[in-house]
Amino acid sequence: MSEWWKKSVVYQVYPLSFNDSNNDGVGDLKGIEEKLPYLSKLGIDVVWLNPIFESPLVDNGYDISDYEKILPKYGTMDDFLSLLKEAHKLNIKIILDLVVNHTSNEHRWFKESCKGKENPYSDYYIWKDPREDGSEPNNWGSTFGGSAWEYVPSRGQYYLHCFAKEQPDLNWDNPKVRQSIYKMMTKWFELGIDGFRMDVISLISKNPEYPNAPKEVPYTKSYYVGASNGPKVHEYLHEMNEKVLSEYDVMTVGETPNTTSKQALLYTNPNRKELDMVFHFDHMHLDYGKYGKFSDIKFKMSDLRNVLSKWQKDLAEGWNALYWSNHDQPRAVTRFGNDEKYRDKSAKMLATLLHFMKGTPYIYEGEEIGMKNVPFDSLNDYRDIETKYFIEDLRNNSEPEEYIRKCVYLKSRDNARTPMPWNGNEKEGYGFSNGKPWIKYSPDNKNINVEDALKNPNSIFYYYQKLIKLRKSMAIITEGDFKLLNKDDSDVFSYVREMEEKKLVVICSFASKKVNFELPKELVKHISNSRLIISNYDDSNLELPQKLPLCLRPFESLAYYIEE
Ligand code: GLC
């Protein structure tokens, strides 16, 4: 296969919030199709759509009740086929979200499975008898709160749900489950889709012992003890590859919580024939606190540098999926940059750092215009199941409301889920919808929106466009080896990509003040052969200055190409 995904940039569309064509307050497939020219202008190669399938939307579509039907709010199968066709005409590929660790409790398989042990779907899910005292089979908690086990009187048993109780886990040890999934995947590939993003795929194989989690493990993640990177996960993914994926020229990206870079290599080493790349969480964990994600801690740049460079090194034989944000994370510029005075500069700096590392970059909708976290007026404005649980949990722990509000503002998934602002006009629903949106608009839309970005030749949008164009014209961006520079600098993250005699030197400041940067000696001698290919300050020197050290301005980023 051609490995086209190595040269691609992926754009993630959150269908609920992208563009509403029929004014019911919810984005839809026709709305996405309308915006294909915008995506084409940005230059991206692939669109990843979050789940578009039939679902009761307990977890915004990650609870699927029918894998083969389109959620009516999003449109029809014809709408999907039309979107796919129009995207392909513009050379944009479409990948869908494969959510097969669990289904919705409204899926037919689950309804049948609940009926009893004789039912043909009986073993489609993970059922366990109560302990002698009638309690849950073990002490695992679920991601969205409460026990990971739910009792069903009709079976006199508990079923496992690592997420909400409306998201029962499928039993991958049952070959019929795997066959049903492969059949469904094949149907979508036959319709012409270009790949899958695989939801929490590192959780599909469970430890048959179902061991209790040690007390010190945070409750909402305690199921990791027996559910992440389980004994057969690689066997199953290899089987999936053999039976389905290898038949098509497609891309796969696995979402792999609780996975180290060494384990990630097992998923992505091409010789093993499993997945093309995986999303890891190590850089997402740098600002976690005692309640996990919901904290007001700020990441340390040196930790970020250690984590990202470690993944670059450890996945040299595999492939990285590069991202700052997605529908589960706050906005990148708020979290890793400076979303006030230096919003423009820091958004561009972050883009530079990410897009020049080795791997496939992912842009989350709105990142390309520098959208930032959303200060909702009231905690009641939040819609997300995870956020609601944490508000309750922090309240139960008597945390002050001010602290809760701060953590939610910094970390809620809803920060990334407000509708795309296509223009700055509130009366027009910011170009998203003429109906009442399913979630409030960001109050920043007046100043941060697509229309303004497209009018300004120096906007973040055009900066992303330029980065994407560079990727297309310079092989070193895809293929060059990664080497970290200046490991001890406290403000500047710098690295070099190397291919044959060529080098791409990337220098990114995370400081909101001016800082000096010492170029490593081995690079100084190449100065005369260098060319500045992109910078977030338009008056940056075109050649690496003779005068060293470099004085970097706040959040300045520079990328020099050296050809010998
Ligand atoms: C993944 C999804 C997230 C969802 C969870 C359960 O992490 O990205 O949105 O809530 O899986 O499916």
Tab-separated table of C-alpha atoms in Angstrom, residues 72-527:
chain	number	residue	atom	x	y	z
A	72	PRO	CA	-31.293	11.244	11.256
A	73	LYS	CA	-30.307	14.609	12.764
A	74	TYR	CA	-27.230	14.460	10.553
A	75	GLY	CA	-29.094	13.444	7.404
A	76	THR	CA	-29.474	10.333	5.293
A	77	MET	CA	-27.206	7.735	3.746
A	78	ASP	CA	-27.623	9.618	0.457
A	79	ASP	CA	-26.330	12.745	2.152
A	80	PHE	CA	-23.321	10.802	3.346
A	81	LEU	CA	-22.631	9.349	-0.103
A	82	SER	CA	-22.929	12.789	-1.613
A	83	LEU	CA	-20.479	14.205	0.938
A	84	LEU	CA	-18.052	11.394	0.182
A	85	LYS	CA	-18.315	11.914	-3.559
A	86	GLU	CA	-17.871	15.673	-3.391
A	87	ALA	CA	-14.948	15.311	-0.987
A	88	HIS	CA	-13.248	12.844	-3.311
A	89	LYS	CA	-13.689	15.245	-6.220
A	90	LEU	CA	-11.624	17.738	-4.225
A	91	ASN	CA	-9.051	15.053	-3.355
A	92	ILE	CA	-10.200	15.012	0.255
A	93	LYS	CA	-10.461	11.612	1.864
A	94	ILE	CA	-13.009	10.786	4.563
A	95	ILE	CA	-12.387	8.614	7.580
A	96	LEU	CA	-15.075	7.604	10.057
A	97	ASP	CA	-15.032	6.886	13.772
A	98	LEU	CA	-15.110	3.191	14.624
A	99	VAL	CA	-16.540	2.851	18.122
A	100	VAL	CA	-16.367	-0.850	18.835
A	101	ASN	CA	-15.156	-1.184	22.382
A	102	HIS	CA	-18.790	-0.618	23.281
A	103	THR	CA	-22.187	0.040	21.731
A	104	SER	CA	-25.197	1.951	23.002
A	105	ASN	CA	-27.465	0.071	25.379
A	106	GLU	CA	-30.107	0.716	22.710
A	107	HIS	CA	-28.229	-1.359	20.158
A	108	ARG	CA	-30.229	-4.402	19.077
A	109	TRP	CA	-27.376	-6.702	20.107
A	110	PHE	CA	-27.527	-5.410	23.662
A	111	LYS	CA	-31.300	-5.557	23.929
A	112	GLU	CA	-31.138	-9.200	22.823
A	113	SER	CA	-28.213	-9.938	25.097
A	114	CYS	CA	-30.166	-8.710	28.137
A	115	LYS	CA	-32.898	-11.253	27.465
A	116	GLY	CA	-31.014	-14.214	28.830
A	117	LYS	CA	-28.213	-16.708	28.524
A	118	GLU	CA	-29.929	-18.712	25.790
A	119	ASN	CA	-30.201	-15.752	23.456
A	120	PRO	CA	-27.888	-15.853	20.391
A	121	TYR	CA	-26.470	-12.484	21.469
A	122	SER	CA	-25.963	-13.610	25.039
A	123	ASP	CA	-22.151	-13.451	24.838
A	124	TYR	CA	-21.915	-10.286	22.770
A	125	TYR	CA	-21.241	-8.325	25.953
A	126	ILE	CA	-19.287	-8.924	29.145
A	127	TRP	CA	-21.602	-10.454	31.725
A	128	LYS	CA	-20.470	-11.572	35.167
A	129	ASP	CA	-22.215	-13.035	38.157
A	130	PRO	CA	-22.484	-10.946	41.318
A	131	ARG	CA	-20.112	-11.694	44.174
A	132	GLU	CA	-21.556	-13.774	46.994
A	133	ASP	CA	-22.952	-10.725	48.741
A	134	GLY	CA	-24.646	-9.639	45.509
A	135	SER	CA	-22.170	-6.842	44.856
A	136	GLU	CA	-20.329	-5.964	41.642
A	137	PRO	CA	-17.816	-8.516	40.274
A	138	ASN	CA	-14.873	-6.201	41.065
A	139	ASN	CA	-14.055	-2.675	42.220
A	140	TRP	CA	-13.663	-0.978	38.826
A	141	GLY	CA	-15.123	2.502	38.389
A	142	SER	CA	-16.233	3.876	35.026
A	143	THR	CA	-14.920	6.944	33.208
A	144	PHE	CA	-18.093	8.935	33.655
A	145	GLY	CA	-18.627	8.064	37.314
A	146	GLY	CA	-20.003	5.224	39.421
A	147	SER	CA	-19.196	1.538	39.184
A	148	ALA	CA	-18.149	0.049	35.836
A	149	TRP	CA	-20.753	-2.679	36.402
A	150	GLU	CA	-24.520	-2.467	36.021
A	151	TYR	CA	-26.951	-5.118	37.246
A	152	VAL	CA	-29.656	-6.476	34.939
A	153	PRO	CA	-32.402	-8.374	36.787
A	154	SER	CA	-33.525	-10.314	33.682
A	155	ARG	CA	-30.136	-12.081	33.662
A	156	GLY	CA	-29.315	-11.823	37.337
A	157	GLN	CA	-25.897	-10.585	36.209
A	158	TYR	CA	-23.808	-7.473	35.835
A	159	TYR	CA	-22.476	-6.136	32.523
A	160	LEU	CA	-19.254	-4.165	32.152
A	161	HIS	CA	-19.220	-0.564	30.925
A	162	CYS	CA	-15.902	1.280	31.032
A	163	PHE	CA	-17.770	4.469	30.086
A	164	ALA	CA	-21.408	5.419	30.855
A	165	LYS	CA	-23.848	2.674	31.804
A	166	GLU	CA	-25.495	3.369	28.436
A	167	GLN	CA	-22.242	2.191	26.767
A	168	PRO	CA	-21.908	-1.553	27.463
A	169	ASP	CA	-18.538	-3.091	26.500
A	170	LEU	CA	-18.557	-5.627	23.688
A	171	ASN	CA	-17.030	-9.030	24.297
A	172	TRP	CA	-14.197	-9.256	21.774
A	173	ASP	CA	-13.352	-12.766	22.937
A	174	ASN	CA	-16.506	-13.906	21.184
A	175	PRO	CA	-15.539	-14.616	17.541
A	176	LYS	CA	-19.081	-13.745	16.432
A	177	VAL	CA	-18.649	-10.209	17.783
A	178	ARG	CA	-15.448	-9.803	15.840
A	179	GLN	CA	-17.019	-11.144	12.671
A	180	SER	CA	-20.001	-8.797	13.014
A	181	ILE	CA	-17.619	-5.863	13.400
A	182	TYR	CA	-15.460	-6.871	10.442
A	183	LYS	CA	-18.552	-7.278	8.305
A	184	MET	CA	-19.757	-3.815	9.240
A	185	MET	CA	-16.324	-2.304	8.518
A	186	THR	CA	-16.252	-4.014	5.127
A	187	LYS	CA	-19.617	-2.487	4.250
A	188	TRP	CA	-18.298	0.996	4.907
A	189	PHE	CA	-15.127	0.353	2.934
A	190	GLU	CA	-17.213	-0.919	0.028
A	191	LEU	CA	-19.066	2.399	0.102
A	192	GLY	CA	-15.714	4.063	-0.471
A	193	ILE	CA	-14.578	5.489	2.858
A	194	ASP	CA	-10.848	5.960	3.312
A	195	GLY	CA	-10.230	4.685	6.795
A	196	PHE	CA	-11.167	4.668	10.438
A	197	ARG	CA	-10.204	6.417	13.621
A	198	MET	CA	-10.659	3.690	16.223
A	199	ASP	CA	-12.147	4.774	19.512
A	200	VAL	CA	-10.393	3.564	22.713
A	201	ILE	CA	-9.066	0.613	20.755
A	202	SER	CA	-6.461	-0.246	23.404
A	203	LEU	CA	-9.338	-1.345	25.668
A	204	ILE	CA	-10.935	-4.082	23.576
A	205	SER	CA	-9.212	-7.077	25.169
A	206	LYS	CA	-9.867	-7.621	28.870
A	207	ASN	CA	-7.773	-9.566	31.345
A	208	PRO	CA	-9.880	-12.713	31.938
A	209	GLU	CA	-9.069	-12.547	35.665
A	210	TYR	CA	-10.856	-9.185	36.027
A	211	PRO	CA	-8.486	-8.246	38.859
A	212	ASN	CA	-9.430	-5.644	41.452
A	213	ALA	CA	-7.645	-2.340	41.018
A	214	PRO	CA	-5.243	-1.235	43.747
A	215	LYS	CA	-6.783	1.455	45.987
A	216	GLU	CA	-4.363	4.175	44.869
A	217	VAL	CA	-5.532	4.047	41.234
A	218	PRO	CA	-8.010	6.869	40.508
A	219	TYR	CA	-11.511	5.372	40.555
A	220	THR	CA	-12.658	6.567	37.124
A	221	LYS	CA	-9.656	4.945	35.472
A	222	SER	CA	-9.407	1.864	37.661
A	223	TYR	CA	-10.644	-0.403	34.855
A	224	TYR	CA	-7.341	0.226	33.066
A	225	VAL	CA	-5.875	-2.397	35.400
A	226	GLY	CA	-7.603	-5.160	33.482
A	227	ALA	CA	-8.840	-3.464	30.335
A	228	SER	CA	-6.025	-1.541	28.711
A	229	ASN	CA	-3.546	-3.281	26.425
A	230	GLY	CA	-5.081	-6.604	27.387
A	231	PRO	CA	-3.661	-10.003	26.474
A	232	LYS	CA	-5.269	-10.316	23.032
A	233	VAL	CA	-5.459	-6.759	21.768
A	234	HIS	CA	-2.661	-7.264	19.240
A	235	GLU	CA	-4.010	-10.613	18.107
A	236	TYR	CA	-7.417	-9.042	17.428
A	237	LEU	CA	-6.060	-6.018	15.598
A	238	HIS	CA	-3.820	-8.213	13.506
A	239	GLU	CA	-6.837	-10.333	12.656
A	240	MET	CA	-8.830	-7.210	11.758
A	241	ASN	CA	-5.988	-6.106	9.538
A	242	GLU	CA	-5.779	-9.455	7.812
A	243	LYS	CA	-9.510	-9.860	7.306
A	244	VAL	CA	-10.493	-6.296	6.444
A	245	LEU	CA	-7.901	-3.527	6.388
A	246	SER	CA	-5.360	-5.239	4.145
A	247	GLU	CA	-8.004	-5.470	1.413
A	248	TYR	CA	-8.216	-1.691	1.045
A	249	ASP	CA	-5.842	1.242	0.557
A	250	VAL	CA	-6.974	3.032	3.700
A	251	MET	CA	-5.596	4.644	6.846
A	252	THR	CA	-6.173	3.747	10.482
A	253	VAL	CA	-5.481	5.692	13.636
A	254	GLY	CA	-6.146	4.090	16.969
A	255	GLU	CA	-7.032	6.044	20.067
A	256	THR	CA	-4.966	4.267	22.712
A	257	PRO	CA	-5.460	5.445	26.280
A	258	ASN	CA	-2.980	4.241	28.889
A	259	THR	CA	-0.409	3.224	26.310
A	260	THR	CA	3.339	3.822	26.502
A	261	SER	CA	5.502	4.622	23.504
A	262	LYS	CA	6.948	1.094	23.651
A	263	GLN	CA	3.458	-0.397	23.515
A	264	ALA	CA	2.515	2.030	20.743
A	265	LEU	CA	5.281	0.601	18.615
A	266	LEU	CA	3.560	-2.765	18.802
A	267	TYR	CA	0.424	-1.202	17.324
A	268	THR	CA	2.167	0.821	14.636
A	269	ASN	CA	5.222	-1.124	13.507
A	270	PRO	CA	4.290	-1.847	9.873
A	271	ASN	CA	5.795	-5.339	10.030
A	272	ARG	CA	3.202	-6.363	12.590
A	273	LYS	CA	0.274	-5.331	10.361
A	274	GLU	CA	-2.032	-3.787	12.925
A	275	LEU	CA	-2.641	-0.010	12.752
A	276	ASP	CA	-0.952	2.854	10.893
A	277	MET	CA	-0.654	5.192	13.876
A	278	VAL	CA	-2.079	5.861	17.322
A	279	PHE	CA	-3.098	8.828	19.458
A	280	HIS	CA	-1.316	8.742	22.792
A	281	PHE	CA	-2.154	10.813	25.854
A	282	ASP	CA	1.211	11.452	27.470
A	283	HIS	CA	1.264	15.161	26.612
A	284	MET	CA	-2.376	15.466	27.653
A	285	HIS	CA	-1.473	14.246	31.136
A	286	LEU	CA	1.094	16.930	31.910
A	287	ASP	CA	-1.407	19.187	33.626
A	288	TYR	CA	-3.379	16.541	35.520
A	289	GLY	CA	-4.031	16.918	39.240
A	290	LYS	CA	-5.659	14.995	42.047
A	291	TYR	CA	-8.956	14.765	40.127
A	292	GLY	CA	-7.154	13.707	36.977
A	293	LYS	CA	-7.876	15.949	34.030
A	294	PHE	CA	-9.933	18.520	35.952
A	295	SER	CA	-7.204	20.626	37.505
A	296	ASP	CA	-5.840	24.157	37.275
A	297	ILE	CA	-2.243	23.031	36.961
A	298	LYS	CA	-0.174	24.443	34.104
A	299	PHE	CA	2.048	22.110	32.068
A	300	LYS	CA	5.821	22.572	32.134
A	301	MET	CA	7.470	23.125	28.773
A	302	SER	CA	10.382	20.863	29.704
A	303	ASP	CA	7.943	18.010	30.405
A	304	LEU	CA	6.206	18.604	27.108
A	305	ARG	CA	9.532	18.535	25.298
A	306	ASN	CA	10.573	15.323	27.062
A	307	VAL	CA	7.317	13.583	26.235
A	308	LEU	CA	7.048	14.604	22.600
A	309	SER	CA	10.685	13.925	21.824
A	310	LYS	CA	10.508	10.559	23.539
A	311	TRP	CA	7.591	9.593	21.284
A	312	GLN	CA	9.500	10.825	18.245
A	313	LYS	CA	12.424	8.631	19.193
A	314	ASP	CA	10.534	5.542	20.307
A	315	LEU	CA	8.261	5.516	17.274
A	316	ALA	CA	11.045	5.946	14.741
A	317	GLU	CA	10.038	2.545	13.313
A	318	GLY	CA	6.329	3.195	13.734
A	319	TRP	CA	4.436	6.405	13.062
A	320	ASN	CA	3.132	9.255	15.228
A	321	ALA	CA	-0.293	10.876	15.133
A	322	LEU	CA	0.432	14.491	16.083
A	323	TYR	CA	-2.214	16.552	17.858
A	324	TRP	CA	-2.702	19.377	20.344
A	325	SER	CA	-6.425	19.067	20.751
A	326	ASN	CA	-9.575	17.235	19.749
A	327	HIS	CA	-13.225	16.959	20.834
A	328	ASP	CA	-12.123	15.578	24.238
A	329	GLN	CA	-9.595	18.281	25.039
A	330	PRO	CA	-9.608	21.993	25.712
A	331	ARG	CA	-8.448	24.418	23.046
A	332	ALA	CA	-4.743	24.200	22.260
A	333	VAL	CA	-3.962	27.901	22.364
A	334	THR	CA	-5.453	28.253	25.859
A	335	ARG	CA	-3.755	25.158	27.201
A	336	PHE	CA	-0.310	25.304	25.608
A	337	GLY	CA	-0.035	28.884	24.351
A	338	ASN	CA	-1.233	32.272	25.508
A	339	ASP	CA	-4.792	33.015	24.426
A	340	GLU	CA	-4.727	36.725	25.266
A	341	LYS	CA	-1.969	39.059	24.157
A	342	TYR	CA	-0.148	36.387	22.147
A	343	ARG	CA	-3.040	34.339	20.806
A	344	ASP	CA	-2.015	34.801	17.193
A	345	LYS	CA	1.703	34.279	17.796
A	346	SER	CA	1.366	31.315	20.122
A	347	ALA	CA	-1.235	29.555	17.935
A	348	LYS	CA	1.168	29.816	15.003
A	349	MET	CA	4.110	28.700	17.117
A	350	LEU	CA	2.226	25.597	18.276
A	351	ALA	CA	1.259	24.810	14.702
A	352	THR	CA	4.895	25.084	13.611
A	353	LEU	CA	6.145	22.824	16.374
A	354	LEU	CA	3.575	20.133	15.626
A	355	HIS	CA	3.528	20.189	11.835
A	356	PHE	CA	7.292	19.817	11.501
A	357	MET	CA	7.585	16.831	13.810
A	358	LYS	CA	7.627	13.375	12.262
A	359	GLY	CA	4.119	11.979	11.921
A	360	THR	CA	0.698	12.885	10.597
A	361	PRO	CA	-0.648	16.185	11.978
A	362	TYR	CA	-4.293	16.526	13.019
A	363	ILE	CA	-6.051	19.879	13.059
A	364	TYR	CA	-9.143	20.069	15.236
A	365	GLU	CA	-11.914	22.290	13.823
A	366	GLY	CA	-11.415	25.897	14.882
A	367	GLU	CA	-7.746	25.414	15.734
A	368	GLU	CA	-6.891	26.903	12.339
A	369	ILE	CA	-8.478	30.206	13.399
A	370	GLY	CA	-7.059	30.091	16.927
A	371	MET	CA	-10.281	29.385	18.837
A	372	LYS	CA	-9.838	29.469	22.588
A	373	ASN	CA	-11.553	28.023	25.660
A	374	VAL	CA	-15.061	29.222	26.347
A	375	PRO	CA	-16.007	31.046	29.532
A	376	PHE	CA	-19.640	29.968	29.943
A	377	ASP	CA	-21.592	32.126	32.423
A	378	SER	CA	-22.944	29.226	34.402
A	379	LEU	CA	-21.953	25.651	35.091
A	380	ASN	CA	-25.461	24.753	33.869
A	381	ASP	CA	-24.411	25.725	30.351
A	382	TYR	CA	-22.164	22.674	30.045
A	383	ARG	CA	-23.601	19.738	28.099
A	384	ASP	CA	-20.876	17.117	28.319
A	385	ILE	CA	-21.479	13.955	30.357
A	386	GLU	CA	-17.879	13.909	31.643
A	387	THR	CA	-17.981	17.557	32.722
A	388	LYS	CA	-21.297	17.061	34.530
A	389	TYR	CA	-19.909	14.119	36.428
A	390	PHE	CA	-16.807	16.034	37.512
A	391	ILE	CA	-18.806	19.044	38.668
A	392	GLU	CA	-20.808	16.685	40.860
A	393	ASP	CA	-17.715	14.841	42.049
A	394	LEU	CA	-15.832	18.022	42.979
A	395	ARG	CA	-18.941	19.351	44.749
A	396	ASN	CA	-19.228	16.096	46.696
A	397	ASN	CA	-15.640	16.644	47.744
A	398	SER	CA	-16.598	20.125	49.014
A	399	GLU	CA	-14.316	21.905	46.586
A	400	PRO	CA	-15.101	25.642	46.379
A	401	GLU	CA	-17.341	26.648	43.432
A	402	GLU	CA	-14.685	29.074	42.191
A	403	TYR	CA	-12.158	26.253	41.933
A	404	ILE	CA	-14.670	23.999	40.170
A	405	ARG	CA	-15.494	26.736	37.671
A	406	LYS	CA	-11.817	27.266	36.992
A	407	CYS	CA	-11.080	23.579	36.404
A	408	VAL	CA	-14.116	23.226	34.167
A	409	TYR	CA	-13.202	26.342	32.200
A	410	LEU	CA	-9.689	25.016	31.725
A	411	LYS	CA	-10.495	21.400	30.947
A	412	SER	CA	-14.101	20.700	29.939
A	413	ARG	CA	-14.551	18.906	26.639
A	414	ASP	CA	-17.222	21.497	25.810
A	415	ASN	CA	-14.481	24.078	25.271
A	416	ALA	CA	-13.862	22.389	21.950
A	417	ARG	CA	-17.483	21.640	21.149
A	418	THR	CA	-19.040	25.074	20.658
A	419	PRO	CA	-20.218	25.708	17.082
A	420	MET	CA	-17.764	26.848	14.417
A	421	PRO	CA	-18.060	30.606	13.955
A	422	TRP	CA	-18.257	31.111	10.199
A	423	ASN	CA	-18.764	34.830	10.700
A	424	GLY	CA	-18.904	37.313	13.568
A	425	ASN	CA	-22.610	38.077	13.380
A	426	GLU	CA	-24.525	36.917	16.429
A	427	LYS	CA	-27.900	37.543	14.755
A	428	GLU	CA	-26.965	35.080	12.026
A	429	GLY	CA	-25.969	32.452	14.559
A	430	TYR	CA	-22.394	33.209	13.504
A	431	GLY	CA	-23.117	31.519	10.191
A	432	PHE	CA	-23.547	28.171	11.969
A	433	SER	CA	-27.317	28.023	12.313
A	434	ASN	CA	-30.469	30.119	12.306
A	435	GLY	CA	-31.927	27.841	14.971
A	436	LYS	CA	-31.140	27.586	18.657
A	437	PRO	CA	-27.767	25.847	18.873
A	438	TRP	CA	-27.541	22.641	20.907
A	439	ILE	CA	-24.806	24.270	23.007
A	440	LYS	CA	-24.089	27.956	23.593
A	441	TYR	CA	-21.896	29.906	21.228
A	442	SER	CA	-18.531	31.112	22.358
A	443	PRO	CA	-18.668	34.789	23.351
A	444	ASP	CA	-15.399	35.236	21.436
A	445	ASN	CA	-16.988	34.515	18.059
A	446	LYS	CA	-17.328	38.210	17.260
A	447	ASN	CA	-13.567	38.516	17.164
A	448	ILE	CA	-12.489	35.010	16.264
A	449	ASN	CA	-14.269	33.698	13.186
A	450	VAL	CA	-13.641	32.276	9.740
A	451	GLU	CA	-14.786	35.310	7.756
A	452	ASP	CA	-12.265	37.582	9.445
A	453	ALA	CA	-9.529	34.950	9.184
A	454	LEU	CA	-10.043	34.640	5.442
A	455	LYS	CA	-9.865	38.422	4.961
A	456	ASN	CA	-6.559	38.790	6.771
A	457	PRO	CA	-3.539	37.537	4.807
A	458	ASN	CA	-1.574	37.221	8.071
A	459	SER	CA	-4.187	35.145	9.840
A	460	ILE	CA	-3.612	31.861	11.611
A	461	PHE	CA	-5.634	30.228	8.834
A	462	TYR	CA	-3.154	31.255	6.144
A	463	TYR	CA	-0.285	30.218	8.365
A	464	TYR	CA	-1.715	26.691	8.560
A	465	GLN	CA	-2.263	26.783	4.820
A	466	LYS	CA	1.408	27.610	4.348
A	467	LEU	CA	2.554	24.829	6.695
A	468	ILE	CA	0.445	22.331	4.765
A	469	LYS	CA	1.856	23.540	1.436
A	470	LEU	CA	5.400	23.174	2.762
A	471	ARG	CA	4.674	19.569	3.728
A	472	LYS	CA	3.659	18.887	0.149
A	473	SER	CA	6.823	20.343	-1.304
A	474	MET	CA	9.496	19.185	1.155
A	475	ALA	CA	10.122	15.480	1.674
A	476	ILE	CA	12.193	16.173	4.780
A	477	ILE	CA	9.006	17.120	6.671
A	478	THR	CA	7.612	13.641	6.184
A	479	GLU	CA	10.776	11.594	6.095
A	480	GLY	CA	13.545	13.359	7.982
A	481	ASP	CA	14.896	11.870	11.204
A	482	PHE	CA	14.087	13.797	14.358
A	483	LYS	CA	16.773	15.073	16.721
A	484	LEU	CA	16.125	17.197	19.769
A	485	LEU	CA	18.328	20.298	20.226
A	486	ASN	CA	19.131	22.227	23.414
A	487	LYS	CA	17.560	19.732	25.807
A	488	ASP	CA	18.017	22.050	28.787
A	489	ASP	CA	16.702	25.338	27.475
A	490	SER	CA	13.936	26.440	29.815
A	491	ASP	CA	11.808	28.345	27.269
A	492	VAL	CA	12.634	27.113	23.808
A	493	PHE	CA	11.681	23.803	22.230
A	494	SER	CA	13.968	23.205	19.281
A	495	TYR	CA	14.745	20.270	17.078
A	496	VAL	CA	16.225	19.373	13.768
A	497	ARG	CA	14.918	17.053	11.088
A	498	GLU	CA	17.643	15.446	9.002
A	499	MET	CA	17.540	13.758	5.644
A	500	GLU	CA	20.672	12.931	3.683
A	501	GLU	CA	22.675	16.194	3.823
A	502	LYS	CA	19.632	18.362	4.387
A	503	LYS	CA	18.391	19.770	7.654
A	504	LEU	CA	15.263	21.490	8.868
A	505	VAL	CA	15.898	23.427	12.076
A	506	VAL	CA	12.766	24.272	14.080
A	507	ILE	CA	12.968	26.774	16.928
A	508	CYS	CA	9.891	27.524	19.039
A	509	SER	CA	9.748	29.821	22.036
A	510	PHE	CA	7.144	29.217	24.734
A	511	ALA	CA	8.046	32.419	26.598
A	512	SER	CA	5.901	35.549	26.740
A	513	LYS	CA	9.048	37.643	26.996
A	514	LYS	CA	12.168	37.975	24.838
A	515	VAL	CA	14.671	35.165	25.318
A	516	ASN	CA	18.098	34.371	23.949
A	517	PHE	CA	18.644	31.111	22.181
A	518	GLU	CA	22.023	29.487	21.589
A	519	LEU	CA	22.172	27.610	18.340
A	520	PRO	CA	24.113	24.365	18.841
A	521	LYS	CA	27.660	24.625	17.554
A	522	GLU	CA	27.282	21.889	14.969
A	523	LEU	CA	24.631	23.994	13.245
A	524	VAL	CA	26.420	27.320	13.376
A	525	LYS	CA	28.749	26.280	10.586
A	526	HIS	CA	25.776	25.745	8.268
A	527	ILE	CA	24.408	29.224	8.700
